[in-house]
Short mmCIF file of N, CA, C and O in Angstrom, two decimals:
data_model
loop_
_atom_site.label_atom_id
_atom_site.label_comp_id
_atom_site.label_asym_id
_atom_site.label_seq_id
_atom_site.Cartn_x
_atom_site.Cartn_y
_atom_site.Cartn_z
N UNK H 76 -3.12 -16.71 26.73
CA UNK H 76 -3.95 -16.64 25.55
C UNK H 76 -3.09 -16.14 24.38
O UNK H 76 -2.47 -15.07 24.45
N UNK H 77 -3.06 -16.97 23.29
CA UNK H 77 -2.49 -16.05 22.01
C UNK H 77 -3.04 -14.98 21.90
O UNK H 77 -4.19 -14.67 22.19
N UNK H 78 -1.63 -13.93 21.17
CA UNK H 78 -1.69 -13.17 20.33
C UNK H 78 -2.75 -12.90 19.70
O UNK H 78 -3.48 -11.93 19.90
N UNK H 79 -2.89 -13.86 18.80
CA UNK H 79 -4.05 -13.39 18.14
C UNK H 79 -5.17 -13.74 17.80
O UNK H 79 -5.69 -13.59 16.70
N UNK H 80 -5.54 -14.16 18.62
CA UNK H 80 -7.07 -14.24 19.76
C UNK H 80 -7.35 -12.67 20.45
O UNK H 80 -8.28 -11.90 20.18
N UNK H 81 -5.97 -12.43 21.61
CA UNK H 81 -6.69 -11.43 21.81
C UNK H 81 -6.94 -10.29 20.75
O UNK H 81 -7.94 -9.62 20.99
N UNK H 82 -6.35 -10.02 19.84
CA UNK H 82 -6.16 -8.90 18.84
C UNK H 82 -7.73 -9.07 18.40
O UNK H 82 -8.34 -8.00 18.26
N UNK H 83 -8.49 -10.33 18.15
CA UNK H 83 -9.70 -10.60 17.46
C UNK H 83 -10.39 -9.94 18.72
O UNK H 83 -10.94 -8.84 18.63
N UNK H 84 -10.33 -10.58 19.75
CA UNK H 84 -11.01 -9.89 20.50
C UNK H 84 -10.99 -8.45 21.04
O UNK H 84 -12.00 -8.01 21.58
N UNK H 85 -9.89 -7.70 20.92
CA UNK H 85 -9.94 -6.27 20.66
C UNK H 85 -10.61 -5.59 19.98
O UNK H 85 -11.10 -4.48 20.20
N UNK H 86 -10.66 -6.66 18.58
CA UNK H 86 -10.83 -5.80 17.15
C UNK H 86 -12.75 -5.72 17.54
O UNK H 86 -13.29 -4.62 17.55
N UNK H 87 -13.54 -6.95 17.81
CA UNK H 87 -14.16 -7.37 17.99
C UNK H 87 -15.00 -6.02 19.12
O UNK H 87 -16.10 -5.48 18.94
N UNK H 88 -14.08 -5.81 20.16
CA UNK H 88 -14.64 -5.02 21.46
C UNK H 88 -14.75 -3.32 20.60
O UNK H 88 -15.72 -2.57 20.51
N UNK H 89 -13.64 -3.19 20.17
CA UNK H 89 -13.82 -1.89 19.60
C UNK H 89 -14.97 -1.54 18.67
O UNK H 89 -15.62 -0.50 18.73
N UNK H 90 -15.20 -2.73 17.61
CA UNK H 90 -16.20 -2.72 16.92
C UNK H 90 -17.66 -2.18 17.66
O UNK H 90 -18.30 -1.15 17.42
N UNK H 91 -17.92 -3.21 18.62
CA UNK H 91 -19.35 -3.42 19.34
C UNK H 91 -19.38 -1.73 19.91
O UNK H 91 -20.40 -1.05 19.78
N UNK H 92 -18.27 -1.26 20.47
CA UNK H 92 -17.87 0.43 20.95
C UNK H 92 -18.49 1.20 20.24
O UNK H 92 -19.29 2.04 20.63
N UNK H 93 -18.10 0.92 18.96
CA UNK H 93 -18.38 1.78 17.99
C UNK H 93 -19.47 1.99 17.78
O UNK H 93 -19.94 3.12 17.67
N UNK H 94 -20.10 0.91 17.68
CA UNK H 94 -21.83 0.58 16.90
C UNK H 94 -22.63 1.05 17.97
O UNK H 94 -23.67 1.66 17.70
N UNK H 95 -22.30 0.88 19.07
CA UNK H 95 -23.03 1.23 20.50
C UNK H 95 -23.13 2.99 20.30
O UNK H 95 -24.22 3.55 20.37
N UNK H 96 -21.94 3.68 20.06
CA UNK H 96 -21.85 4.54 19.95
C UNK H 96 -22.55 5.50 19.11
O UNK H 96 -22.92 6.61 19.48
N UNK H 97 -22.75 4.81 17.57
CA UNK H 97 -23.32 5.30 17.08
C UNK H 97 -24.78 5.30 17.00
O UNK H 97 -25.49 6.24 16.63
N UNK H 98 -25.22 3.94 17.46
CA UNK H 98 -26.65 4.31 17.83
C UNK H 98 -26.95 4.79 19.05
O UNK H 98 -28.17 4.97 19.07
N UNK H 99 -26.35 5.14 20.31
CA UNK H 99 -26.69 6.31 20.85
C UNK H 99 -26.60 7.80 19.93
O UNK H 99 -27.51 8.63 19.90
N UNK H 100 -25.82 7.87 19.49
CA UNK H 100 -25.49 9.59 18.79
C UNK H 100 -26.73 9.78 17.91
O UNK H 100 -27.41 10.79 17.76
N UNK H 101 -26.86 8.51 17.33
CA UNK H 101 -28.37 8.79 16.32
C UNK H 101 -29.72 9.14 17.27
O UNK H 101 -30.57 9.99 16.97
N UNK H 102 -29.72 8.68 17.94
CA UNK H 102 -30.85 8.67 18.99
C UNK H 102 -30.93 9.78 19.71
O UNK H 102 -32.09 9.88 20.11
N UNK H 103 -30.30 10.64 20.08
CA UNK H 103 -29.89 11.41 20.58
C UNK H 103 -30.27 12.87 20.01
O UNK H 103 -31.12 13.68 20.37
N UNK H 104 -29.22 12.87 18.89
CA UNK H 104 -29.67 13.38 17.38
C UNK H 104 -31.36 13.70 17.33
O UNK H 104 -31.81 14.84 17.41
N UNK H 105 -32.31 12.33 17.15
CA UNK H 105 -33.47 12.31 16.77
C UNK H 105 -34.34 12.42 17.97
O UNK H 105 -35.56 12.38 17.77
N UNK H 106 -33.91 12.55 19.22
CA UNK H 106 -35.01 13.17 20.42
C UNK H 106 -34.53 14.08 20.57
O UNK H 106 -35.43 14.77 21.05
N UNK H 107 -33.29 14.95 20.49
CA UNK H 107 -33.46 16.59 20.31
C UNK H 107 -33.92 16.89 19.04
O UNK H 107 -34.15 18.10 18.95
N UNK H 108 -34.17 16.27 18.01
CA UNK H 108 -35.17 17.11 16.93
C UNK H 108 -36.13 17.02 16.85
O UNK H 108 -36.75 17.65 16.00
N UNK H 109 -36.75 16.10 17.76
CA UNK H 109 -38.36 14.96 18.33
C UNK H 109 -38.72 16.71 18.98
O UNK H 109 -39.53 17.50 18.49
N UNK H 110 -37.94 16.91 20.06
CA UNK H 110 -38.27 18.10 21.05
C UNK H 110 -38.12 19.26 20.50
O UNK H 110 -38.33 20.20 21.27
N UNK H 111 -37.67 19.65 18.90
CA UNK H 111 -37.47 20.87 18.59
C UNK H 111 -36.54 21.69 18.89
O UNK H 111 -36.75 22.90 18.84
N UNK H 112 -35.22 21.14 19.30
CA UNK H 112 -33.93 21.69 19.93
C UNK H 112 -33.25 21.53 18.76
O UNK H 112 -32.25 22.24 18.68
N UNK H 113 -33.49 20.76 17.73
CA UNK H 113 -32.74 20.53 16.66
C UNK H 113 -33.83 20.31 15.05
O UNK H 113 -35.00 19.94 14.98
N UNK H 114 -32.86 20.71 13.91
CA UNK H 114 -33.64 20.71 12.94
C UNK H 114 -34.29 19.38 12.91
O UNK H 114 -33.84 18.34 13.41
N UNK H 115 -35.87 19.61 11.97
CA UNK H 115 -37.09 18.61 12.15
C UNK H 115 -36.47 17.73 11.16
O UNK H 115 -36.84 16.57 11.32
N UNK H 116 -35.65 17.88 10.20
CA UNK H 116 -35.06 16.90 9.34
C UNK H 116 -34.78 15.48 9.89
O UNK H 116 -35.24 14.42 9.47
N UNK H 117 -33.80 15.71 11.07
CA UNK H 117 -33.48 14.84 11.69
C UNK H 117 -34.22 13.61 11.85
O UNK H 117 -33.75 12.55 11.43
N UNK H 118 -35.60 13.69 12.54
CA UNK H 118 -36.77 13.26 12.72
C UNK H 118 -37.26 12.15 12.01
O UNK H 118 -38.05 11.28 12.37
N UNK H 119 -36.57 12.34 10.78
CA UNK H 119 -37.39 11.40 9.29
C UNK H 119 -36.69 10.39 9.47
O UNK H 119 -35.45 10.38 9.50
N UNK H 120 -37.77 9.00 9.69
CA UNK H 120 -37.49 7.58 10.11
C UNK H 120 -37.13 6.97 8.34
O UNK H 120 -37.39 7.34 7.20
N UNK H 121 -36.38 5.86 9.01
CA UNK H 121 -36.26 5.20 7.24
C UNK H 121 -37.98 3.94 7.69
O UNK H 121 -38.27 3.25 8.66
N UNK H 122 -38.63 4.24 6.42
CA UNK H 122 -39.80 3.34 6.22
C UNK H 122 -39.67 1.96 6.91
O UNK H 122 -40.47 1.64 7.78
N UNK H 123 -38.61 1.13 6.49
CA UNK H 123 -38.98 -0.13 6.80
C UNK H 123 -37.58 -0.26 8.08
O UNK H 123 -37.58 -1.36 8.64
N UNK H 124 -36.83 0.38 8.39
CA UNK H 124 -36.41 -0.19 9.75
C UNK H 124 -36.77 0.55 10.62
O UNK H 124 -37.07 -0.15 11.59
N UNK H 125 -36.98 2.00 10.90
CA UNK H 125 -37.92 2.74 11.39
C UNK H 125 -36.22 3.23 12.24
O UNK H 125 -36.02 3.31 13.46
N UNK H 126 -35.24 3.50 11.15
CA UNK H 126 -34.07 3.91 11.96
C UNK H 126 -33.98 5.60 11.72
O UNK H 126 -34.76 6.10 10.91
N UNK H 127 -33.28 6.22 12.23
CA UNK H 127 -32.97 7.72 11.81
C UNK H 127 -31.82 8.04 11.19
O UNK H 127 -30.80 8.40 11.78
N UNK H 128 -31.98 7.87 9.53
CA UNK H 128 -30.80 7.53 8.77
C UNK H 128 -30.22 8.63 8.48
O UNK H 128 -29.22 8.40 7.81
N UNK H 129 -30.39 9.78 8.68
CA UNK H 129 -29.52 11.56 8.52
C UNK H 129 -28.50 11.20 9.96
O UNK H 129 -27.28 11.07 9.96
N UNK H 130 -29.12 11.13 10.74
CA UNK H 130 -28.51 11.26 12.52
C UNK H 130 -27.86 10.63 12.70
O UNK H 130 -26.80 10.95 13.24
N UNK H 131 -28.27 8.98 12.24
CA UNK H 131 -27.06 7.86 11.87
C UNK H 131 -25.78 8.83 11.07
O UNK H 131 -24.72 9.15 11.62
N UNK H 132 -26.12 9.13 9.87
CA UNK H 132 -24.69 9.66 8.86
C UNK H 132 -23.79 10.87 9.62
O UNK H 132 -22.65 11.33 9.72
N UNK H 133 -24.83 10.99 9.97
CA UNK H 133 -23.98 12.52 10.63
C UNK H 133 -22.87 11.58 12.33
O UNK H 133 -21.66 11.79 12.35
N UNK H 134 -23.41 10.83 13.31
CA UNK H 134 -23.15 10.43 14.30
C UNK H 134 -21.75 9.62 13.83
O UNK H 134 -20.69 9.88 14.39
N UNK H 135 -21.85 8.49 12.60
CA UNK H 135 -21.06 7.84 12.01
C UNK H 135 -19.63 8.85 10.95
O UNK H 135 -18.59 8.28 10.62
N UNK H 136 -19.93 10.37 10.57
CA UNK H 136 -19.25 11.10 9.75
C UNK H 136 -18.51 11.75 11.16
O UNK H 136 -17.32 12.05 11.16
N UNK H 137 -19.02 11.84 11.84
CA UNK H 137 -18.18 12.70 13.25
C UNK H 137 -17.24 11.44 14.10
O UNK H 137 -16.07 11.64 14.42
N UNK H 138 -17.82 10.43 14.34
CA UNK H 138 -17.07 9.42 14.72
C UNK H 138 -15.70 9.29 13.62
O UNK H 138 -14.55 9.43 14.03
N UNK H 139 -16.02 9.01 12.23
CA UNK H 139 -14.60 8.95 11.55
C UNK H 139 -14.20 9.91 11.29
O UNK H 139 -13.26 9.85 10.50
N UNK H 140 -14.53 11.01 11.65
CA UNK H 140 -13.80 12.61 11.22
C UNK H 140 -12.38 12.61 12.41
O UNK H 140 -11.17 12.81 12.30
N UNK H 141 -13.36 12.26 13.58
CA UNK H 141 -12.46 12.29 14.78
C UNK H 141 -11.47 10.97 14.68
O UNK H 141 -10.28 11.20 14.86
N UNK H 142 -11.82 9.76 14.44
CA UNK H 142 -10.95 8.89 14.40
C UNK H 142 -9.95 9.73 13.63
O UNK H 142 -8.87 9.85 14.21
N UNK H 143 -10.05 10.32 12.49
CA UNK H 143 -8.91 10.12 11.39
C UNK H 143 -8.02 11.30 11.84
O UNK H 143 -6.94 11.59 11.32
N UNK H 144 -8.53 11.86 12.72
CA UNK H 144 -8.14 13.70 12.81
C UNK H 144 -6.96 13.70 14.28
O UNK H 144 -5.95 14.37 14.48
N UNK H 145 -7.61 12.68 15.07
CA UNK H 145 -7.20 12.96 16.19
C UNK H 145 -6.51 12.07 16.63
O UNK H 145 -7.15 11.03 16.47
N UNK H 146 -5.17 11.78 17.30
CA UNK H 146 -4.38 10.55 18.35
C UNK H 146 -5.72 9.79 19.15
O UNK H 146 -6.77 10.15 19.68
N UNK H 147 -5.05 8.62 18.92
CA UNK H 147 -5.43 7.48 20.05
C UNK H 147 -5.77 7.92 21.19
O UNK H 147 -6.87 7.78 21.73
N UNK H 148 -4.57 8.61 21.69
CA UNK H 148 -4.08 9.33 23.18
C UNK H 148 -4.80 10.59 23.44
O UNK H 148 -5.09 10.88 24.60
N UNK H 149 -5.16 11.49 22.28
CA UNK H 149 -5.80 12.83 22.43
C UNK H 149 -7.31 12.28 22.50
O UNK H 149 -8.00 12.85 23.33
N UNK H 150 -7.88 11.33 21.79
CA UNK H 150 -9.13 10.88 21.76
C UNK H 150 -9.29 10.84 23.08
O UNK H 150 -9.79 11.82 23.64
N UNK H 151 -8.82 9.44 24.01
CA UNK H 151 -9.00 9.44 25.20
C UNK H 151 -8.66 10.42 26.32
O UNK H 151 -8.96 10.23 27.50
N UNK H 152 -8.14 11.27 25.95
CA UNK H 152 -7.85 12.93 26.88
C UNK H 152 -9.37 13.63 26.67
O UNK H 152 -10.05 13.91 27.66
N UNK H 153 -9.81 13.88 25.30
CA UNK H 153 -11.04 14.81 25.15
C UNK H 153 -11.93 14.10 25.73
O UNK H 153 -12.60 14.63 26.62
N UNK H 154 -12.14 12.86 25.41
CA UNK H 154 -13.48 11.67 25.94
C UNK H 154 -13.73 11.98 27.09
O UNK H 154 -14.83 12.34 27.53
N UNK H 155 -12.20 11.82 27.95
CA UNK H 155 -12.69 12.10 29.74
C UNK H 155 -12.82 13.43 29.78
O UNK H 155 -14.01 13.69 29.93
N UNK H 156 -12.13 14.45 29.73
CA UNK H 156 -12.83 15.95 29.77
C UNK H 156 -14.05 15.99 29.24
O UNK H 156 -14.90 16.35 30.05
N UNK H 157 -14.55 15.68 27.87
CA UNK H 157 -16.10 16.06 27.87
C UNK H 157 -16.98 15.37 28.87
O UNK H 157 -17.86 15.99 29.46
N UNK H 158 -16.76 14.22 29.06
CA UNK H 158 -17.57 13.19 30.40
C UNK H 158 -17.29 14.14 31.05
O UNK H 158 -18.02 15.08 30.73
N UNK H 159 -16.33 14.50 32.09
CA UNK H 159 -16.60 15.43 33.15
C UNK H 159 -17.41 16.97 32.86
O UNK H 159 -18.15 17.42 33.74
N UNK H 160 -17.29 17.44 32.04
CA UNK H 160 -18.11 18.63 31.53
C UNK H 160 -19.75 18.07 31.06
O UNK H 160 -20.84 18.60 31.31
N UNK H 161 -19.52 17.08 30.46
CA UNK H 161 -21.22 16.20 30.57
C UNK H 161 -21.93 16.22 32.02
O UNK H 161 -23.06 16.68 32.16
N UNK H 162 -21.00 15.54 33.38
CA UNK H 162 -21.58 15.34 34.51
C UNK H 162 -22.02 16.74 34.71
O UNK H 162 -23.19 17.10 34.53
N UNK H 163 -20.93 17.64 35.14
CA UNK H 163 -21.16 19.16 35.57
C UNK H 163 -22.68 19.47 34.77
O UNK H 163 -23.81 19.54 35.26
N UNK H 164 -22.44 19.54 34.05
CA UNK H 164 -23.75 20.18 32.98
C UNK H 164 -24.99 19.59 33.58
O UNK H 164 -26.04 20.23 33.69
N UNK H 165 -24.82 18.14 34.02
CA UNK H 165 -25.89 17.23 34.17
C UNK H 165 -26.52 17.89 35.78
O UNK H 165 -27.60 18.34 36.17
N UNK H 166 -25.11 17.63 36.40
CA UNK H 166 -25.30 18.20 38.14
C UNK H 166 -25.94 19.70 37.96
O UNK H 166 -26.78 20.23 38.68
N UNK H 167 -25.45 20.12 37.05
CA UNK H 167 -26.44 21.67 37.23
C UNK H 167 -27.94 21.39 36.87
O UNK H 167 -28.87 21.83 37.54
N UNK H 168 -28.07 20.67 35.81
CA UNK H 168 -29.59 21.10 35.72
C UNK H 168 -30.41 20.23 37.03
O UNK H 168 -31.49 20.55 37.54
N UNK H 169 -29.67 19.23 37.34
CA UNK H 169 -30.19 18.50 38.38
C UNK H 169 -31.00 19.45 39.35
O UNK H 169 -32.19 19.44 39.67
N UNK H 170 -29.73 20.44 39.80
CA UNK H 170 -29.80 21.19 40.96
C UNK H 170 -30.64 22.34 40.51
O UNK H 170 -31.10 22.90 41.51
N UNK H 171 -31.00 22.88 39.45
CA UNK H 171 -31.88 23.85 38.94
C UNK H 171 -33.47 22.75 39.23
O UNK H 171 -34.42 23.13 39.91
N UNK H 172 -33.39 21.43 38.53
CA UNK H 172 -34.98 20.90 38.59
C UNK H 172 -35.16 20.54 40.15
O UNK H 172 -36.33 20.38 40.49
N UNK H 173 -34.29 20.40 41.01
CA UNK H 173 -34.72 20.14 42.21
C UNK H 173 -34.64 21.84 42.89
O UNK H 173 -34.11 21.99 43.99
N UNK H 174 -35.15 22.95 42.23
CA UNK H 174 -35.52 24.12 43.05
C UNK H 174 -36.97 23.40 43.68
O UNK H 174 -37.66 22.39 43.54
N UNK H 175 -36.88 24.98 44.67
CA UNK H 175 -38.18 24.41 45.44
C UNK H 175 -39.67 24.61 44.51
O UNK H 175 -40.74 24.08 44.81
N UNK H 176 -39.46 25.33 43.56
CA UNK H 176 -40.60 25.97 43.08
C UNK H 176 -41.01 25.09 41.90
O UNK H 176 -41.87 25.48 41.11
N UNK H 177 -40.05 23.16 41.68
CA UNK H 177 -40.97 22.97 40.92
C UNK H 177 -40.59 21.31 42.00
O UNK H 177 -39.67 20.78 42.63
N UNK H 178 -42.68 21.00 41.46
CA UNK H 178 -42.77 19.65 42.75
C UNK H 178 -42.30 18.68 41.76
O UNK H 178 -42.03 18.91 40.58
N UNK H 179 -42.21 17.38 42.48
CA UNK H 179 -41.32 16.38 41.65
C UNK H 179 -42.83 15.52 41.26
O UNK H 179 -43.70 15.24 42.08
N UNK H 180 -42.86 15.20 39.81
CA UNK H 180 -43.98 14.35 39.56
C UNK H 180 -44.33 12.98 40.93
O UNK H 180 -43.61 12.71 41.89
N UNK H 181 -45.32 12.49 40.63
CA UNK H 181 -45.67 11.57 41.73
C UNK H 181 -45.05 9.78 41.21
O UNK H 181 -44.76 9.42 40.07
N UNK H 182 -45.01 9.11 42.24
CA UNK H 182 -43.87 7.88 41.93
C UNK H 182 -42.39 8.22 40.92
O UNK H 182 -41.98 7.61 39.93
N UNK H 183 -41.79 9.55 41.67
CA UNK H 183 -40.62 9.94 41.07
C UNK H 183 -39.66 9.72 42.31
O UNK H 183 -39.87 9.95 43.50
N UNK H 184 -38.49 9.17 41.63
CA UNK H 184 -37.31 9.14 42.71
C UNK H 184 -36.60 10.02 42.99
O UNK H 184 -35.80 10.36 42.13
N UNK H 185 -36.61 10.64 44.10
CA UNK H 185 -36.09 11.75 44.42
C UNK H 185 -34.64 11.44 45.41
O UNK H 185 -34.52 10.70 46.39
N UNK H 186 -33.97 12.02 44.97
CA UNK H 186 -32.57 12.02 45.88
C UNK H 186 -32.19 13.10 46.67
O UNK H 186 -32.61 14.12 46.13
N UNK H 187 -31.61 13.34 47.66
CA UNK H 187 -31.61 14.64 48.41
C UNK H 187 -30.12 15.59 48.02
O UNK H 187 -28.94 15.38 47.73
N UNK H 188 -30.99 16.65 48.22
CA UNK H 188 -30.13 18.27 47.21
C UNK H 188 -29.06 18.12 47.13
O UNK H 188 -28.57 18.68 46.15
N UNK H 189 -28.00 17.31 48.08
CA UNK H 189 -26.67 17.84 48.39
C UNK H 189 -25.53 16.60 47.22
O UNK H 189 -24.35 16.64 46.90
N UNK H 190 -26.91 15.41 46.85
CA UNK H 190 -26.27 14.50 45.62
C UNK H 190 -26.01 15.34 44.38
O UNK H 190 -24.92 15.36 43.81
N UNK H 191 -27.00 15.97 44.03
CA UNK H 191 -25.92 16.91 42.28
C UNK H 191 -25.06 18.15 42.93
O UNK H 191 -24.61 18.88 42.05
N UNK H 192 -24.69 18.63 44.48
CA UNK H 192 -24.43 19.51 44.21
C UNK H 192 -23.08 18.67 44.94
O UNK H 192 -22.20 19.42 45.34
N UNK H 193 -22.90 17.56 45.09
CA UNK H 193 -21.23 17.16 45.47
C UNK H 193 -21.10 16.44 43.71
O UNK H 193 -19.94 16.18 43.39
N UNK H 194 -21.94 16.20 42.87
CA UNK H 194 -21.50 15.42 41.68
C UNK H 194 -20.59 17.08 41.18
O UNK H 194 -19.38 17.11 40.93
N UNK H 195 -21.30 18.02 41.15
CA UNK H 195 -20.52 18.75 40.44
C UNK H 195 -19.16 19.73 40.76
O UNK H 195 -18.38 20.32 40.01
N UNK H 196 -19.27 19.62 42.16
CA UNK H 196 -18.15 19.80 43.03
C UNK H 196 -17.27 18.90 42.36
O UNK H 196 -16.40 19.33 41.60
N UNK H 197 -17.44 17.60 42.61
CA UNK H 197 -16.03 16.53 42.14
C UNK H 197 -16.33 16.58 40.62
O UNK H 197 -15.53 16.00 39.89
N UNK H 198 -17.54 17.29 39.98
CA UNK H 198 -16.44 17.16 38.39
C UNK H 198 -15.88 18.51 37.98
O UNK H 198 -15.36 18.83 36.91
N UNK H 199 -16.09 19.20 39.00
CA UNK H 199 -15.08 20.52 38.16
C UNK H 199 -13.87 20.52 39.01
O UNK H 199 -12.87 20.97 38.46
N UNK H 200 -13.71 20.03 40.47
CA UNK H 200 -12.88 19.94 40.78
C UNK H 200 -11.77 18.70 40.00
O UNK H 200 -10.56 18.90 40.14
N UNK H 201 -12.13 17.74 39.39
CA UNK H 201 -11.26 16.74 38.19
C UNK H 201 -11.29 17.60 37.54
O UNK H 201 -10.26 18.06 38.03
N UNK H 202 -11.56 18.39 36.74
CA UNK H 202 -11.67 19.30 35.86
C UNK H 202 -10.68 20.18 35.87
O UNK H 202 -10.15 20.57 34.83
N UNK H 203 -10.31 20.64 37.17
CA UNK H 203 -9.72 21.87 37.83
C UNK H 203 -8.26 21.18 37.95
O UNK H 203 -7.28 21.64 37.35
N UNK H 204 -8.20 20.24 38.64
CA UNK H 204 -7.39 19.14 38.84
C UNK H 204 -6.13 18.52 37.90
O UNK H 204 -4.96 18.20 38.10
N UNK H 205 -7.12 18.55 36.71
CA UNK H 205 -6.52 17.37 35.34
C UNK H 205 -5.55 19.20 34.84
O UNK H 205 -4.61 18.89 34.11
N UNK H 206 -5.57 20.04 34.95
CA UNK H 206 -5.32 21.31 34.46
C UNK H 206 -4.09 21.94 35.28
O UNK H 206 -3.15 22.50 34.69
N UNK H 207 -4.16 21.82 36.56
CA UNK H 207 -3.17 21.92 37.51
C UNK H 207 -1.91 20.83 36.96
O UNK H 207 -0.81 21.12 36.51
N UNK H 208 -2.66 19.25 37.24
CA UNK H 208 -1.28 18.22 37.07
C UNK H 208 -0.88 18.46 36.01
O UNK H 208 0.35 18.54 36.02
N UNK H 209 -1.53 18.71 34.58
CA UNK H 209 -0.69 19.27 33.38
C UNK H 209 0.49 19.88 33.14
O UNK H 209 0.82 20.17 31.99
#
């Protein structure tokens, strides 16, 4: 394949990355301020696309803060450390909502105890790991 074909199609993949990205971060943004974890500002839909245009600016101002601030190479170093500190975080509360003292709603999928408590075993041990090979 040429050159530059694939470059379009790079340019192309990174793009769609991006946009993906930022409308998760907006969304995100606007159901922790939906739930009151975050200021109610957030919250305020634009009238006619019914988007969350503060959460958007802010999701899109942190995306190019970091592009401009940070290496290629350091980007993808922090990305996978926060993913693994995301899982951990995730495997804990897992293992806190599957105490015994709260029942699992009804037609809920339940997985057995020992799934979040090996997810977070293997992400602090990568964690532990990526720090050692350093």
């Amino acid at each position: 394949m040429p050159l530059k074909t694939m470059s379009q199609i790079a340019i192309i993949a990174t793009l769609n990355g991006i946009i993906v990205h930022v409308i998760m971060i907006s969304r995100v943004l606007y159901g922790l301020a939906n739930q009151g974890n975050l200021p109610k500002v957030l919250t305020h839909l634009n009238a006619r696309t019914g988007t969350p245009l503060l959460a958007t600016a802010i999701g899109v101002a942190t995306i190019l803060a970091l592009a401009l601030a940070v290496p290629l190479a350091g980007l993808a170093d922090l990305t996978a450390r926060f993913t693994l500190v995301t899982f951990a975080i995730i495997n804990i509360t897992l293992i806190r909502i599957k105490s015994p003292e709260t029942a699992p709603p009804a037609q809920a999928f339940v997985c057995p105890g020992w799934v979040p408590v090996a997810g977070l075993v293997s992400s602090i041990g990568l964690l532990l790991l990526d720090l050692v090979v350093r």
